[in-house]
Amino acid sequence: MDLCSGGGGPAATMADELAKRGRAVTVTLTDLYPNVAAFEHVAAGSGGAVVGRREPVDATHVPADLAGVRTIFNAFHHFRLEQARGILADAVAQRQPTVFEVVSRELLLGLLLTLLTVTLHAALAPVSLGVGSLDLAHPGHAALRAVDGLVSWLRIYSVPELQALVADLDAPDWVWDIGTIQLGNAPLHRDIPGGLPQPPG
């Protein structure tokens, strides 16, 4: 059950990857402001693995009928401390495991993302009448996008910050496994087990 789905792309990719590994799942896309057109587009190409929920879903108060492992891809850092704690507290209250983010707050990653943002928009300019060409007409626009990306990166919760988030939750029978894992051969961080909270047994 995917929270803050946006366009739904990462969740569909996850469903595809799990299916390749013999673990077929159904992913439900949700958002406080659901992009119904995007949800339907992703669902149409998923072979039934992805469905979208038209009704708004608040990540801090998820409807009880939406059961299953909760994922949040690249959106958890948008929530302030109390909201983030509320998301986790709701997962605990409803006994639903949670895994989130596919980015981490590391200097190399931040620099790469900033560089990629500027480069991508510059590369799109010759073939696009949208954002890319606007960057060429107004160089400050590209700079603003780079700053936006950098600020988002700075807001990503670190492992100690996530540990602090769950430290005062009333969840004595839960085990929080918080850490990072290396994605492929990307030289961004070392491999540390973590990422999935689960009730014992």
PDB file of C-alpha atoms in Angstrom:
ATOM      1  CA  MET A   1       0.000   0.000   0.000  1.00  0.00           C
ATOM      2  CA  ASP A   2       1.845   3.047  -1.311  1.00  0.00           C
ATOM      3  CA  LEU A   3       1.438   6.414   0.420  1.00  0.00           C
ATOM      4  CA  CYS A   4       2.131   9.807  -1.189  1.00  0.00           C
ATOM      5  CA  SER A   5       2.280   8.076  -4.569  1.00  0.00           C
ATOM      6  CA  GLY A   6       2.421  11.155  -6.813  1.00  0.00           C
ATOM      7  CA  GLY A   7       2.654   9.714 -10.326  1.00  0.00           C
ATOM      8  CA  GLY A   8       3.002   6.146  -9.042  1.00  0.00           C
ATOM      9  CA  GLY A   9       6.143   5.212 -10.969  1.00  0.00           C
ATOM     10  CA  PRO A  10       8.351   3.787  -8.178  1.00  0.00           C
ATOM     11  CA  ALA A  11       5.572   1.584  -6.824  1.00  0.00           C
ATOM     12  CA  ALA A  12       4.949   0.069 -10.263  1.00  0.00           C
ATOM     13  CA  THR A  13       8.670  -0.611 -10.657  1.00  0.00           C
ATOM     14  CA  MET A  14       8.712  -2.321  -7.274  1.00  0.00           C
ATOM     15  CA  ALA A  15       5.766  -4.525  -8.227  1.00  0.00           C
ATOM     16  CA  ASP A  16       7.537  -5.526 -11.457  1.00  0.00           C
ATOM     17  CA  GLU A  17      10.746  -6.382  -9.621  1.00  0.00           C
ATOM     18  CA  LEU A  18       8.964  -8.457  -6.993  1.00  0.00           C
ATOM     19  CA  ALA A  19       7.065 -10.333  -9.698  1.00  0.00           C
ATOM     20  CA  LYS A  20      10.365 -11.212 -11.399  1.00  0.00           C
ATOM     21  CA  ARG A  21      11.508 -12.691  -8.098  1.00  0.00           C
ATOM     22  CA  GLY A  22       8.390 -14.838  -7.800  1.00  0.00           C
ATOM     23  CA  ARG A  23       6.641 -12.620  -5.248  1.00  0.00           C
ATOM     24  CA  ALA A  24       3.608 -11.209  -7.021  1.00  0.00           C
ATOM     25  CA  VAL A  25       1.962  -8.364  -5.124  1.00  0.00           C
ATOM     26  CA  THR A  26      -0.792  -5.846  -5.691  1.00  0.00           C
ATOM     27  CA  VAL A  27       0.185  -2.238  -5.041  1.00  0.00           C
ATOM     28  CA  THR A  28      -2.470   0.325  -4.166  1.00  0.00           C
ATOM     29  CA  LEU A  29      -1.489   3.903  -5.048  1.00  0.00           C
ATOM     30  CA  THR A  30      -2.756   6.602  -2.665  1.00  0.00           C
ATOM     31  CA  ASP A  31      -2.211  10.302  -2.091  1.00  0.00           C
ATOM     32  CA  LEU A  32      -3.737  13.168  -0.165  1.00  0.00           C
ATOM     33  CA  TYR A  33      -4.238  14.783  -3.564  1.00  0.00           C
ATOM     34  CA  PRO A  34      -4.614  11.738  -5.833  1.00  0.00           C
ATOM     35  CA  ASN A  35      -3.478  12.149  -9.438  1.00  0.00           C
ATOM     36  CA  VAL A  36      -6.234   9.934 -10.805  1.00  0.00           C
ATOM     37  CA  ALA A  37      -5.084  10.203 -14.431  1.00  0.00           C
ATOM     38  CA  ALA A  38      -1.550   9.130 -13.495  1.00  0.00           C
ATOM     39  CA  PHE A  39      -2.852   6.308 -11.304  1.00  0.00           C
ATOM     40  CA  GLU A  40      -5.006   4.997 -14.151  1.00  0.00           C
ATOM     41  CA  HIS A  41      -2.096   5.213 -16.602  1.00  0.00           C
ATOM     42  CA  VAL A  42       0.206   3.220 -14.320  1.00  0.00           C
ATOM     43  CA  ALA A  43      -2.515   0.696 -13.527  1.00  0.00           C
ATOM     44  CA  ALA A  44      -3.310   0.161 -17.222  1.00  0.00           C
ATOM     45  CA  GLY A  45       0.267  -0.889 -17.935  1.00  0.00           C
ATOM     46  CA  SER A  46       0.725  -3.052 -14.854  1.00  0.00           C
ATOM     47  CA  GLY A  47      -1.239  -6.141 -15.805  1.00  0.00           C
ATOM     48  CA  GLY A  48      -3.362  -5.830 -12.690  1.00  0.00           C
ATOM     49  CA  ALA A  49      -0.439  -5.426 -10.285  1.00  0.00           C
ATOM     50  CA  VAL A  50      -1.214  -1.771  -9.564  1.00  0.00           C
ATOM     51  CA  VAL A  51      -4.498  -0.125  -8.631  1.00  0.00           C
ATOM     52  CA  GLY A  52      -5.185   3.499  -7.729  1.00  0.00           C
ATOM     53  CA  ARG A  53      -7.424   4.877  -5.004  1.00  0.00           C
ATOM     54  CA  ARG A  54      -9.446   7.897  -6.083  1.00  0.00           C
ATOM     55  CA  GLU A  55     -10.286   9.093  -2.582  1.00  0.00           C
ATOM     56  CA  PRO A  56      -7.739  11.244  -0.681  1.00  0.00           C
ATOM     57  CA  VAL A  57      -5.623   9.328   1.840  1.00  0.00           C
ATOM     58  CA  ASP A  58      -3.895  11.100   4.724  1.00  0.00           C
ATOM     59  CA  ALA A  59      -0.627   9.301   5.496  1.00  0.00           C
ATOM     60  CA  THR A  60      -1.037  10.103   9.197  1.00  0.00           C
ATOM     61  CA  HIS A  61      -4.556   8.595   9.343  1.00  0.00           C
ATOM     62  CA  VAL A  62      -4.737   5.777   6.801  1.00  0.00           C
ATOM     63  CA  PRO A  63      -8.186   4.172   6.401  1.00  0.00           C
ATOM     64  CA  ALA A  64      -8.389   0.773   8.084  1.00  0.00           C
ATOM     65  CA  ASP A  65      -9.410  -0.963   4.857  1.00  0.00           C
ATOM     66  CA  LEU A  66      -6.005  -0.170   3.325  1.00  0.00           C
ATOM     67  CA  ALA A  67      -4.003  -3.010   4.826  1.00  0.00           C
ATOM     68  CA  GLY A  68      -0.548  -4.180   3.834  1.00  0.00           C
ATOM     69  CA  VAL A  69       3.088  -3.136   3.953  1.00  0.00           C
ATOM     70  CA  ARG A  70       3.230   0.644   3.616  1.00  0.00           C
ATOM     71  CA  THR A  71       5.751   2.256   1.298  1.00  0.00           C
ATOM     72  CA  ILE A  72       6.661   5.908   0.803  1.00  0.00           C
ATOM     73  CA  PHE A  73       9.053   6.612  -2.056  1.00  0.00           C
ATOM     74  CA  ASN A  74      11.011   9.884  -1.893  1.00  0.00           C
ATOM     75  CA  ALA A  75       8.296  11.710   0.024  1.00  0.00           C
ATOM     76  CA  PHE A  76       8.915  11.066   3.724  1.00  0.00           C
ATOM     77  CA  HIS A  77      11.393  13.939   3.938  1.00  0.00           C
ATOM     78  CA  HIS A  78       8.614  16.380   2.994  1.00  0.00           C
ATOM     79  CA  PHE A  79       6.986  15.804   6.378  1.00  0.00           C
ATOM     80  CA  ARG A  80       7.937  17.774   9.462  1.00  0.00           C
ATOM     81  CA  LEU A  81       8.890  15.905  12.625  1.00  0.00           C
ATOM     82  CA  GLU A  82       5.415  15.678  14.154  1.00  0.00           C
ATOM     83  CA  GLN A  83       3.847  14.636  10.850  1.00  0.00           C
ATOM     84  CA  ALA A  84       6.569  12.042  10.245  1.00  0.00           C
ATOM     85  CA  ARG A  85       6.089  10.668  13.742  1.00  0.00           C
ATOM     86  CA  GLY A  86       2.342  10.594  13.092  1.00  0.00           C
ATOM     87  CA  ILE A  87       2.845   8.484   9.970  1.00  0.00           C
ATOM     88  CA  LEU A  88       4.854   5.936  11.925  1.00  0.00           C
ATOM     89  CA  ALA A  89       2.495   6.023  14.910  1.00  0.00           C
ATOM     90  CA  ASP A  90      -0.452   5.282  12.624  1.00  0.00           C
ATOM     91  CA  ALA A  91       1.411   2.315  11.139  1.00  0.00           C
ATOM     92  CA  VAL A  92       2.048   1.000  14.645  1.00  0.00           C
ATOM     93  CA  ALA A  93      -1.571   1.526  15.709  1.00  0.00           C
ATOM     94  CA  GLN A  94      -2.819  -0.412  12.687  1.00  0.00           C
ATOM     95  CA  ARG A  95      -0.085  -3.072  12.880  1.00  0.00           C
ATOM     96  CA  GLN A  96       1.240  -2.395   9.377  1.00  0.00           C
ATOM     97  CA  PRO A  97       4.966  -2.680   8.564  1.00  0.00           C
ATOM     98  CA  THR A  98       6.471   0.363   6.871  1.00  0.00           C
ATOM     99  CA  VAL A  99       9.415   0.988   4.558  1.00  0.00           C
ATOM    100  CA  PHE A 100      10.243   4.346   2.994  1.00  0.00           C
ATOM    101  CA  GLU A 101      12.672   6.490   0.981  1.00  0.00           C
ATOM    102  CA  VAL A 102      15.156   5.390  -1.645  1.00  0.00           C
ATOM    103  CA  VAL A 103      17.514   8.275  -1.049  1.00  0.00           C
ATOM    104  CA  SER A 104      19.852   9.160   1.795  1.00  0.00           C
ATOM    105  CA  ARG A 105      21.392  12.390   3.009  1.00  0.00           C
ATOM    106  CA  GLU A 106      24.999  12.076   1.899  1.00  0.00           C
ATOM    107  CA  LEU A 107      27.248  14.748   0.437  1.00  0.00           C
ATOM    108  CA  LEU A 108      28.083  12.881  -2.778  1.00  0.00           C
ATOM    109  CA  LEU A 109      24.425  12.095  -3.422  1.00  0.00           C
ATOM    110  CA  GLY A 110      23.389  15.689  -2.813  1.00  0.00           C
ATOM    111  CA  LEU A 111      26.000  17.041  -5.212  1.00  0.00           C
ATOM    112  CA  LEU A 112      25.080  14.463  -7.855  1.00  0.00           C
ATOM    113  CA  LEU A 113      21.370  15.235  -7.609  1.00  0.00           C
ATOM    114  CA  THR A 114      21.991  18.969  -7.869  1.00  0.00           C
ATOM    115  CA  LEU A 115      24.254  18.513 -10.894  1.00  0.00           C
ATOM    116  CA  LEU A 116      21.770  16.130 -12.507  1.00  0.00           C
ATOM    117  CA  THR A 117      18.913  18.601 -12.031  1.00  0.00           C
ATOM    118  CA  VAL A 118      20.741  21.426 -13.780  1.00  0.00           C
ATOM    119  CA  THR A 119      22.137  19.185 -16.534  1.00  0.00           C
ATOM    120  CA  LEU A 120      18.810  17.501 -17.269  1.00  0.00           C
ATOM    121  CA  HIS A 121      16.916  20.745 -17.721  1.00  0.00           C
ATOM    122  CA  ALA A 122      19.660  22.194 -19.894  1.00  0.00           C
ATOM    123  CA  ALA A 123      19.647  19.058 -22.056  1.00  0.00           C
ATOM    124  CA  LEU A 124      15.878  19.180 -22.476  1.00  0.00           C
ATOM    125  CA  ALA A 125      15.861  22.808 -23.577  1.00  0.00           C
ATOM    126  CA  PRO A 126      16.508  22.245 -27.305  1.00  0.00           C
ATOM    127  CA  VAL A 127      13.672  19.714 -27.617  1.00  0.00           C
ATOM    128  CA  SER A 128      11.115  21.053 -25.178  1.00  0.00           C
ATOM    129  CA  LEU A 129       8.855  24.073 -25.064  1.00  0.00           C
ATOM    130  CA  GLY A 130       8.329  23.496 -21.361  1.00  0.00           C
ATOM    131  CA  VAL A 131      10.615  23.658 -18.372  1.00  0.00           C
ATOM    132  CA  GLY A 132      13.884  23.135 -20.255  1.00  0.00           C
ATOM    133  CA  SER A 133      13.485  26.069 -22.634  1.00  0.00           C
ATOM    134  CA  LEU A 134      12.352  28.239 -19.746  1.00  0.00           C
ATOM    135  CA  ASP A 135      15.668  27.492 -18.083  1.00  0.00           C
ATOM    136  CA  LEU A 136      17.531  28.843 -21.104  1.00  0.00           C
ATOM    137  CA  ALA A 137      15.380  31.943 -21.302  1.00  0.00           C
ATOM    138  CA  HIS A 138      15.717  32.531 -17.561  1.00  0.00           C
ATOM    139  CA  PRO A 139      18.936  31.020 -16.181  1.00  0.00           C
ATOM    140  CA  GLY A 140      17.742  31.813 -12.673  1.00  0.00           C
ATOM    141  CA  HIS A 141      15.025  29.178 -13.088  1.00  0.00           C
ATOM    142  CA  ALA A 142      17.606  26.399 -13.337  1.00  0.00           C
ATOM    143  CA  ALA A 143      19.342  27.779 -10.257  1.00  0.00           C
ATOM    144  CA  LEU A 144      16.066  27.780  -8.324  1.00  0.00           C
ATOM    145  CA  ARG A 145      15.457  24.158  -9.279  1.00  0.00           C
ATOM    146  CA  ALA A 146      18.974  23.254  -8.136  1.00  0.00           C
ATOM    147  CA  VAL A 147      18.391  25.006  -4.794  1.00  0.00           C
ATOM    148  CA  ASP A 148      15.033  23.235  -4.429  1.00  0.00           C
ATOM    149  CA  GLY A 149      16.728  19.874  -4.999  1.00  0.00           C
ATOM    150  CA  LEU A 150      19.480  20.693  -2.519  1.00  0.00           C
ATOM    151  CA  VAL A 151      17.009  21.770   0.174  1.00  0.00           C
ATOM    152  CA  SER A 152      15.006  18.576  -0.343  1.00  0.00           C
ATOM    153  CA  TRP A 153      18.197  16.558   0.047  1.00  0.00           C
ATOM    154  CA  LEU A 154      19.046  18.376   3.291  1.00  0.00           C
ATOM    155  CA  ARG A 155      15.615  17.468   4.688  1.00  0.00           C
ATOM    156  CA  ILE A 156      16.100  13.716   4.214  1.00  0.00           C
ATOM    157  CA  TYR A 157      16.052  12.038   7.623  1.00  0.00           C
ATOM    158  CA  SER A 158      19.319  10.427   8.681  1.00  0.00           C
ATOM    159  CA  VAL A 159      19.468   7.049  10.421  1.00  0.00           C
ATOM    160  CA  PRO A 160      19.946   8.655  13.887  1.00  0.00           C
ATOM    161  CA  GLU A 161      17.049  11.029  13.216  1.00  0.00           C
ATOM    162  CA  LEU A 162      14.786   8.135  12.242  1.00  0.00           C
ATOM    163  CA  GLN A 163      15.829   6.282  15.375  1.00  0.00           C
ATOM    164  CA  ALA A 164      14.900   9.345  17.414  1.00  0.00           C
ATOM    165  CA  LEU A 165      11.520   9.531  15.643  1.00  0.00           C
ATOM    166  CA  VAL A 166      10.500   6.073  16.828  1.00  0.00           C
ATOM    167  CA  ALA A 167      12.192   6.191  20.229  1.00  0.00           C
ATOM    168  CA  ASP A 168       9.175   7.663  22.016  1.00  0.00           C
ATOM    169  CA  LEU A 169       6.463   5.809  20.122  1.00  0.00           C
ATOM    170  CA  ASP A 170       4.325   3.538  22.270  1.00  0.00           C
ATOM    171  CA  ALA A 171       5.342   0.351  20.489  1.00  0.00           C
ATOM    172  CA  PRO A 172       7.067  -1.952  22.995  1.00  0.00           C
ATOM    173  CA  ASP A 173       6.440  -5.085  20.932  1.00  0.00           C
ATOM    174  CA  TRP A 174       7.825  -3.657  17.695  1.00  0.00           C
ATOM    175  CA  VAL A 175      11.347  -4.040  16.365  1.00  0.00           C
ATOM    176  CA  TRP A 176      12.534  -1.105  14.254  1.00  0.00           C
ATOM    177  CA  ASP A 177      15.283  -2.059  11.826  1.00  0.00           C
ATOM    178  CA  ILE A 178      16.591   1.289  10.545  1.00  0.00           C
ATOM    179  CA  GLY A 179      19.521   1.645   8.184  1.00  0.00           C
ATOM    180  CA  THR A 180      20.610   1.940   4.585  1.00  0.00           C
ATOM    181  CA  ILE A 181      21.318  -0.506   1.790  1.00  0.00           C
ATOM    182  CA  GLN A 182      23.500   0.045  -1.239  1.00  0.00           C
ATOM    183  CA  LEU A 183      21.656   0.305  -4.563  1.00  0.00           C
ATOM    184  CA  GLY A 184      23.504  -1.732  -7.167  1.00  0.00           C
ATOM    185  CA  ASN A 185      27.086  -0.584  -7.602  1.00  0.00           C
ATOM    186  CA  ALA A 186      26.415   3.049  -6.705  1.00  0.00           C
ATOM    187  CA  PRO A 187      29.368   4.198  -4.525  1.00  0.00           C
ATOM    188  CA  LEU A 188      27.158   6.313  -2.270  1.00  0.00           C
ATOM    189  CA  HIS A 189      27.188   4.496   1.047  1.00  0.00           C
ATOM    190  CA  ARG A 190      28.196   1.269   2.659  1.00  0.00           C
ATOM    191  CA  ASP A 191      25.786  -1.642   2.967  1.00  0.00           C
ATOM    192  CA  ILE A 192      23.958  -1.535   6.310  1.00  0.00           C
ATOM    193  CA  PRO A 193      21.002  -3.816   7.070  1.00  0.00           C
ATOM    194  CA  GLY A 194      17.794  -1.964   7.676  1.00  0.00           C
ATOM    195  CA  GLY A 195      14.605  -0.392   6.513  1.00  0.00           C
ATOM    196  CA  LEU A 196      11.706  -2.591   7.687  1.00  0.00           C
ATOM    197  CA  PRO A 197       9.884  -2.359  11.008  1.00  0.00           C
ATOM    198  CA  GLN A 198       8.026  -5.504  11.933  1.00  0.00           C
ATOM    199  CA  PRO A 199       6.141  -6.956  14.908  1.00  0.00           C
ATOM    200  CA  PRO A 200       7.892  -9.999  16.405  1.00  0.00           C
ATOM    201  CA  GLY A 201       6.380 -13.361  15.499  1.00  0.00           C
TER     202      GLY A 201
END
